[in-house]
Coordinates of C-alpha atoms in Angstrom, one line a residue:
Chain A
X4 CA -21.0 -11.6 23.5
X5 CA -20.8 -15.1 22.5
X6 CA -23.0 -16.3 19.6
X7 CA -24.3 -19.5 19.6
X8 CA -24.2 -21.5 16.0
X9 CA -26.9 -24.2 14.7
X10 CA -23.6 -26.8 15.3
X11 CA -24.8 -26.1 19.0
X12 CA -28.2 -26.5 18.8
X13 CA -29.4 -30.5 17.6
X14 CA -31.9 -32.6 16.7
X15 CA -31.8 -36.0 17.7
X16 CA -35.2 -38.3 16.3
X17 CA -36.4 -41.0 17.4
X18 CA -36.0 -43.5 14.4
X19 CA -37.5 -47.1 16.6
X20 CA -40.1 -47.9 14.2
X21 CA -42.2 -48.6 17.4
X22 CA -41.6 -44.8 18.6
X23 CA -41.4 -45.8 21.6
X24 CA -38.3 -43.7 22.3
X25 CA -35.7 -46.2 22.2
X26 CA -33.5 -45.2 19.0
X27 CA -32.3 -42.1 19.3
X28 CA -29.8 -40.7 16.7
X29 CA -29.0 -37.1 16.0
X30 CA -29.3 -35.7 12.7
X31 CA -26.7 -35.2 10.3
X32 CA -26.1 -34.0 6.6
X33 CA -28.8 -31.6 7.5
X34 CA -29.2 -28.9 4.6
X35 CA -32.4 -26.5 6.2
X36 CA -34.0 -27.6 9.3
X37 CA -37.0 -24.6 9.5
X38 CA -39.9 -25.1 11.9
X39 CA -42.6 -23.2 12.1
X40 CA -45.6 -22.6 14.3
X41 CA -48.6 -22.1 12.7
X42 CA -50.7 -19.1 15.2
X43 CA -54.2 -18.0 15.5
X44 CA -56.2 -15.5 16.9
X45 CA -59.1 -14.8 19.1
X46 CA -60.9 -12.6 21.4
X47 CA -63.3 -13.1 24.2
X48 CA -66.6 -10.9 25.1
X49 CA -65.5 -9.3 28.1
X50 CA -68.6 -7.3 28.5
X51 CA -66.9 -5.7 31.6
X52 CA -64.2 -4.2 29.7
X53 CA -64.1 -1.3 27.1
X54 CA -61.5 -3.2 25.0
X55 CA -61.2 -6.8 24.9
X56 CA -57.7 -8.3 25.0
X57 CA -56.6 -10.5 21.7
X58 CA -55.2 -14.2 22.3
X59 CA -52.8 -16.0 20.0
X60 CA -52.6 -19.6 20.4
X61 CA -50.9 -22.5 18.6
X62 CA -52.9 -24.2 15.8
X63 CA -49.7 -25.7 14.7
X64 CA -46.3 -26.8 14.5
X65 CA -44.4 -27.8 11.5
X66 CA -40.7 -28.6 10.7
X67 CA -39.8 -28.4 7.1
X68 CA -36.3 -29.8 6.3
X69 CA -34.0 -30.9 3.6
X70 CA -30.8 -33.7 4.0
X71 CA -27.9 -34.1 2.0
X72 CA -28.2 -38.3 1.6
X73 CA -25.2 -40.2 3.7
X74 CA -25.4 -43.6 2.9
X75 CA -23.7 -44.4 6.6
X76 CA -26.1 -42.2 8.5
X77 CA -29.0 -44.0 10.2
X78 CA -31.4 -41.2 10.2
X79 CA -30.9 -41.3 6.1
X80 CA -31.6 -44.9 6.3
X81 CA -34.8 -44.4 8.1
X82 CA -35.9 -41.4 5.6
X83 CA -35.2 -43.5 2.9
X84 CA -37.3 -46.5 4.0
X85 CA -39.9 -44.6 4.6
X86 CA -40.4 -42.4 1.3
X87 CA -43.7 -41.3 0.5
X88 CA -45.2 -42.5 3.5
X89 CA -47.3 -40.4 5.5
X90 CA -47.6 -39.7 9.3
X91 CA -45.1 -41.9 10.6
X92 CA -45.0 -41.7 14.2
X93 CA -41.6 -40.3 15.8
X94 CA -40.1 -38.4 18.5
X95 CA -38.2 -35.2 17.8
X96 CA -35.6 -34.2 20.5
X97 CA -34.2 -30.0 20.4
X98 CA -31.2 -30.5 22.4
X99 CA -29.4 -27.6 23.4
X100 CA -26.0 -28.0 23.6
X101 CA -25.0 -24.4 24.7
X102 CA -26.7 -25.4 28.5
X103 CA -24.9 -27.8 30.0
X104 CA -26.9 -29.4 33.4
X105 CA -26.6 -32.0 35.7
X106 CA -27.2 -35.5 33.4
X107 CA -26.9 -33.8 30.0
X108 CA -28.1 -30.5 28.2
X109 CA -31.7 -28.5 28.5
X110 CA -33.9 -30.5 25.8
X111 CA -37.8 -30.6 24.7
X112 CA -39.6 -33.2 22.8
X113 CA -42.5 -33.6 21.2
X114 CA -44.7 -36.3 19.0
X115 CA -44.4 -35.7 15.5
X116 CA -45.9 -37.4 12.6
X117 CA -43.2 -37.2 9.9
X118 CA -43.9 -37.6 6.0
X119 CA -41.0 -37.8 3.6
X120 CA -41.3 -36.2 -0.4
X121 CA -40.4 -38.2 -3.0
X122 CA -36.2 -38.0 -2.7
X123 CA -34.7 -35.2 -5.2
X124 CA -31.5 -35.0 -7.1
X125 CA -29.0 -32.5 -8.8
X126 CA -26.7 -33.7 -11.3
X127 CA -23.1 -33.8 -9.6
X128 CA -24.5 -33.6 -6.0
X129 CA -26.0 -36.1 -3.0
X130 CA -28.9 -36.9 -3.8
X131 CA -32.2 -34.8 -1.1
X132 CA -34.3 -36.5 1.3
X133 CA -37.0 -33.6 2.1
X134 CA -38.9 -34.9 5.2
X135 CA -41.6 -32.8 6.9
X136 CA -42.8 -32.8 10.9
X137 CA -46.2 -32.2 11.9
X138 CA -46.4 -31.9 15.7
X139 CA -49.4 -34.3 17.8
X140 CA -48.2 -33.2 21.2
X141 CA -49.6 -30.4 22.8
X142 CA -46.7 -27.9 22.4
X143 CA -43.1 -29.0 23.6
X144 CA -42.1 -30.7 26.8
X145 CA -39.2 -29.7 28.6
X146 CA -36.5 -32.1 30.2
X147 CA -32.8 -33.1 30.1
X148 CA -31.4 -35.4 27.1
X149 CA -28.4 -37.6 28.1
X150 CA -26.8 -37.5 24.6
X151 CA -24.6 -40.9 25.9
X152 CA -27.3 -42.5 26.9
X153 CA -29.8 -41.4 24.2
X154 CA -32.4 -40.7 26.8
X155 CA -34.6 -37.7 27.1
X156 CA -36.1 -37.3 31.0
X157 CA -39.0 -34.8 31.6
X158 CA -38.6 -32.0 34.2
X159 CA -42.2 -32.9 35.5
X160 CA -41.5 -36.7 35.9
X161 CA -39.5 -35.7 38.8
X162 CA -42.6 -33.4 39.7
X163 CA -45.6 -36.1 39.1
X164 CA -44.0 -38.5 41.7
X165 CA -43.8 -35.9 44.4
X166 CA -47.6 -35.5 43.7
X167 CA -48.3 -39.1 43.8
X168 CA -46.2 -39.7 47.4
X169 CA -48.0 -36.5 48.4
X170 CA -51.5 -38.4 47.9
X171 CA -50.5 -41.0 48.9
X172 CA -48.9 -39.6 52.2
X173 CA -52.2 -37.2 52.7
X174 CA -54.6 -41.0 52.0
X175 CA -52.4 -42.6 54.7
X176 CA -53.4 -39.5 57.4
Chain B
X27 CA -9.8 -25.6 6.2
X28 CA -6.2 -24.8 6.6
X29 CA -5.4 -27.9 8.2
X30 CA -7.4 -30.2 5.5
X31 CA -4.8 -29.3 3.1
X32 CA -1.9 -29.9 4.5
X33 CA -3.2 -33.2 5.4
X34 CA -4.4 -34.4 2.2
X35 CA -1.3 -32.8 0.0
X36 CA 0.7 -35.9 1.9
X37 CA -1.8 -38.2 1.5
X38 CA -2.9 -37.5 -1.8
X39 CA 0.6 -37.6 -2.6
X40 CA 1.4 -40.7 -1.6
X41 CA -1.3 -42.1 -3.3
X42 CA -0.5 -40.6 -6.7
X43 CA 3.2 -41.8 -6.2
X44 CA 1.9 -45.6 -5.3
X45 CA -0.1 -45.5 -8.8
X46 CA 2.3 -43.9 -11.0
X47 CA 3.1 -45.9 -14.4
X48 CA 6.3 -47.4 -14.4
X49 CA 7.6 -45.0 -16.9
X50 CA 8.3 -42.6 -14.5
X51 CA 11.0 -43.0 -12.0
X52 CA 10.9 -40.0 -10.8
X53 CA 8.1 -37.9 -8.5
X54 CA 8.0 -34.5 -6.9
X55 CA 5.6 -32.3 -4.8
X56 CA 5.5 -29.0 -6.3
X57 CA 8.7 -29.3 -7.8
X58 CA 9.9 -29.8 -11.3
X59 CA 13.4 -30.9 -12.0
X60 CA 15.8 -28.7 -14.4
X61 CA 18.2 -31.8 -15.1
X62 CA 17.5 -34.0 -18.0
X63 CA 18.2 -36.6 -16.7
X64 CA 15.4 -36.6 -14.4
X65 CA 13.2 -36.8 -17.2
X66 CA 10.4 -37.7 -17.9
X67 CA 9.1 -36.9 -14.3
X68 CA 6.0 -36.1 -12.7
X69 CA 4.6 -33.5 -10.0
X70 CA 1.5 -32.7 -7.9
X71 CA 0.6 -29.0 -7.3
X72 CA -1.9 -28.2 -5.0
X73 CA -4.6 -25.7 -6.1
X74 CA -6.5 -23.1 -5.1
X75 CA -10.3 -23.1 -5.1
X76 CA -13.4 -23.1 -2.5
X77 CA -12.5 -25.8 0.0
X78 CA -15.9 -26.3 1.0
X79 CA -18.4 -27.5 -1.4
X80 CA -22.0 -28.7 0.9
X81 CA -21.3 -27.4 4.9
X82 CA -24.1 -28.7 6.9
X83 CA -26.1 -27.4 10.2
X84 CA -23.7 -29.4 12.6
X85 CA -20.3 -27.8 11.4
X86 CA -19.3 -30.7 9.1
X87 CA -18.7 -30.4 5.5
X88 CA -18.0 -32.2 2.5
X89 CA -14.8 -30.5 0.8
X90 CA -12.7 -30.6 -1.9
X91 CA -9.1 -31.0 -2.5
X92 CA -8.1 -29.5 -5.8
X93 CA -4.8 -30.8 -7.2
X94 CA -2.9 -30.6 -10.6
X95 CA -0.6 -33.2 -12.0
X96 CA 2.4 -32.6 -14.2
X97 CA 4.3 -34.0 -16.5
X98 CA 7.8 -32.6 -17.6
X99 CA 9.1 -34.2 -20.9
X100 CA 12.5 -33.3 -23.2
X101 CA 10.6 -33.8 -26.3
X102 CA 12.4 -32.3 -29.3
X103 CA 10.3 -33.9 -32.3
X104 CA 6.6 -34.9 -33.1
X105 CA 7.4 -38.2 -32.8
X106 CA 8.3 -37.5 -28.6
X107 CA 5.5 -35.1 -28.2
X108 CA 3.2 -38.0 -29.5
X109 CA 4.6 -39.9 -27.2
X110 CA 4.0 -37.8 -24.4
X111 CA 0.4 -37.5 -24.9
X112 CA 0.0 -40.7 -24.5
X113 CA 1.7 -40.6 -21.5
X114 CA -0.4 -38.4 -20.3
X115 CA -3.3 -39.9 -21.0
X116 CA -1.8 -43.1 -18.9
X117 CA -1.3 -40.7 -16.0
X118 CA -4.7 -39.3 -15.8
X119 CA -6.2 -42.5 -16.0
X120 CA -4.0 -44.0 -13.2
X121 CA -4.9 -40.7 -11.4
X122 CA -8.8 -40.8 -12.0
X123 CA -8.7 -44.8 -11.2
X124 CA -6.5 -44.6 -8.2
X125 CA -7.0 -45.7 -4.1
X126 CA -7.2 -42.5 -2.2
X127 CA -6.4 -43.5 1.5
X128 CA -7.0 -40.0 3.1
X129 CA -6.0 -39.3 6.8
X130 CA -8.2 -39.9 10.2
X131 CA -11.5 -37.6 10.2
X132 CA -11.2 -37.8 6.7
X133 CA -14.2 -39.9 4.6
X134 CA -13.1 -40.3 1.4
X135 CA -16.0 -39.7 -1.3
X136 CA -14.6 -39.8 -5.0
X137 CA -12.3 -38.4 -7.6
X138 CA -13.0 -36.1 -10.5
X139 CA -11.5 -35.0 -13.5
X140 CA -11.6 -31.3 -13.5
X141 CA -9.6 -30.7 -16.8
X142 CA -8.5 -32.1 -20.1
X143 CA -4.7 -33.2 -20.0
X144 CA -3.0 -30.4 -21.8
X145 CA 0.6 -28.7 -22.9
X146 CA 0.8 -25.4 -21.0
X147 CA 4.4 -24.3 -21.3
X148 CA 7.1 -25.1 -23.9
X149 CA 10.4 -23.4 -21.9
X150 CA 14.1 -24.3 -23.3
X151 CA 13.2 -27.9 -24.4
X152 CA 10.7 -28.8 -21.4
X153 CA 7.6 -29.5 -22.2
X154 CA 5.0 -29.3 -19.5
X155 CA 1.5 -31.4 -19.5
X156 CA -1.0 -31.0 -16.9
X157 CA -4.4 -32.3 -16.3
X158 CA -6.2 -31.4 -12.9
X159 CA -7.9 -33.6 -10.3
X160 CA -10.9 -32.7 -7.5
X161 CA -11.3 -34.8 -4.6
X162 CA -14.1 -34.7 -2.2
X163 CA -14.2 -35.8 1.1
X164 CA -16.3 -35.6 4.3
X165 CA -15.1 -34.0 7.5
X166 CA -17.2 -34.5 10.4
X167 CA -17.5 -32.2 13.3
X168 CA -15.9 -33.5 15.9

């Protein structure tokens, strides 16, 4: 058995003001990192059936966390400049560090809109940036993240080209 | 954890030794000479105590380096012990005051005063001061 720590498991955010995925950093300093999906219930008429099956989905997805403030860490920087703002558009990045594969380690991303509490502070202590994640995607998508490179690449962008040659081979028949 | 200490008792050392007052010629590491006229001199003692004071999701930490400083004086009258207090109060201030320059992987944060200077042991004509010193420091994983 070999357990696998939270050093292994990362969270690199997209901190381009534009979101548009170009400034990666990985978090650091982080005190509690705790998300949590949010699921509901519901159950179709199956009129056919004597009992009908229950369905959960996800109604949401939220990441509640707490940093110890670094004044030399970008992500801290970025908190800090946006404290008390809400929604503010970002990328989050799980990277998984335990599976190694060919042009990084298994990731998932998704669109978050972040909102950072007021900042908090103990006497004798850094001082706590508490920002929170609400997801917009629809759930997570999977890829690879180059931690080098800073670059996140979907496993179905691969998969959405094929289609498109396929049509466009099957237009050219 | 084992390795922070033996890295920072050097460095910590060294600094403490670079900021010393001119009135003592003399500087040990966990030593504290028996000949007179070695005197006045001064020490630095490790301590014991959690090593780790915030450790965060990614394996790095911010620690803490707990050190005491001593000060062995002949004093035989008030006069000397006088004396010596004021020493000692020159000493801690150098201390709290001084440059730390820690070693590679090591981010320096600040220096506290943990303790009062004070005379903990009269023995045969020695009189020992001590006051005690915290630094903290960040350690990144690597």
């Amino acid at each position: 058995m070999i357990p696998i720590y939270s050093e292994q498991l990362q969270y690199w955010l997209d901190i381009s003001d534009a979101a548009d995925e170009s400034g990666y950093e990985n978090t650091a300093g982080v005190l509690t990192w705790t998300p949590s999906a949010t699921l509901s219930e519901y159950k179709p008429a199956f009129l056919e059936r004597a009992i009908s099956p229950t369905f959960k989905r996800t109604s949401g997805y939220t990441i509640d966390s707490q940093f110890a403030a670094m004044s030399d860490e970008p992500t801290h920087e970025y908190f800090i400049a946006h404290e008390d703002m809400t929604n503010v558009v970002t990328n989050v990045v799980r990277v998984d560090m335990f599976d190694p594969v060919t042009g990084g380690y298994r990731a998932r991303r998704a669109a978050f809109y972040m909102t950072v509490a007021p900042l908090t502070q103990n006497a004798n202590e850094p001082f706590k940036i508490p920002p929170t994640f609400n997801m917009t995607d629809d759930g997570w998508t999977h890829g690879v993240f180059n931690v080098d490179t800073r670059t996140f690449t979907p496993d179905s962008e691969e998969e959405t080209v094929t289609e498109e040659e396929a049509v466009t081979e099957n237009a050219g028949e | 954890m084992l390795s922070d200490s033996a890295a920072l008792s050097g460095a910590v050392y060294e600094c403490v030794d670079t900021a010393r007052p001119d009135d003592f010629p003399y500087m040990y590491f966990e030593f504290m000479p028996a000949d007179r006229s070695l005197l006045p001199a001064l020490s630095l003692q490790t301590l014991t105590g959690d090593p780790v004071l915030t450790r965060f999701m990614d394996g790095s930490y911010i620690g803490q380096f707990r050190f005491a400083v001593y000060l062995r004086m002949s004093a035989d009258d008030d006069e000397s012990r006088l004396a010596a207090s004021a020493l000692m109060e020159q000493v801690t201030s150098v201390v709290a005051g001084g440059t730390y320059t820690l070693p590679t992987g090591f981010d320096y944060h600040r220096i506290t005063q943990d303790t009062l200077p004070r005379l903990i042991s009269v023995d045969e004509g020695f009189y020992d001061y001590q006051v005690t010193f915290a630094v903290d420091y960040g350690k990144k994983k690597g």
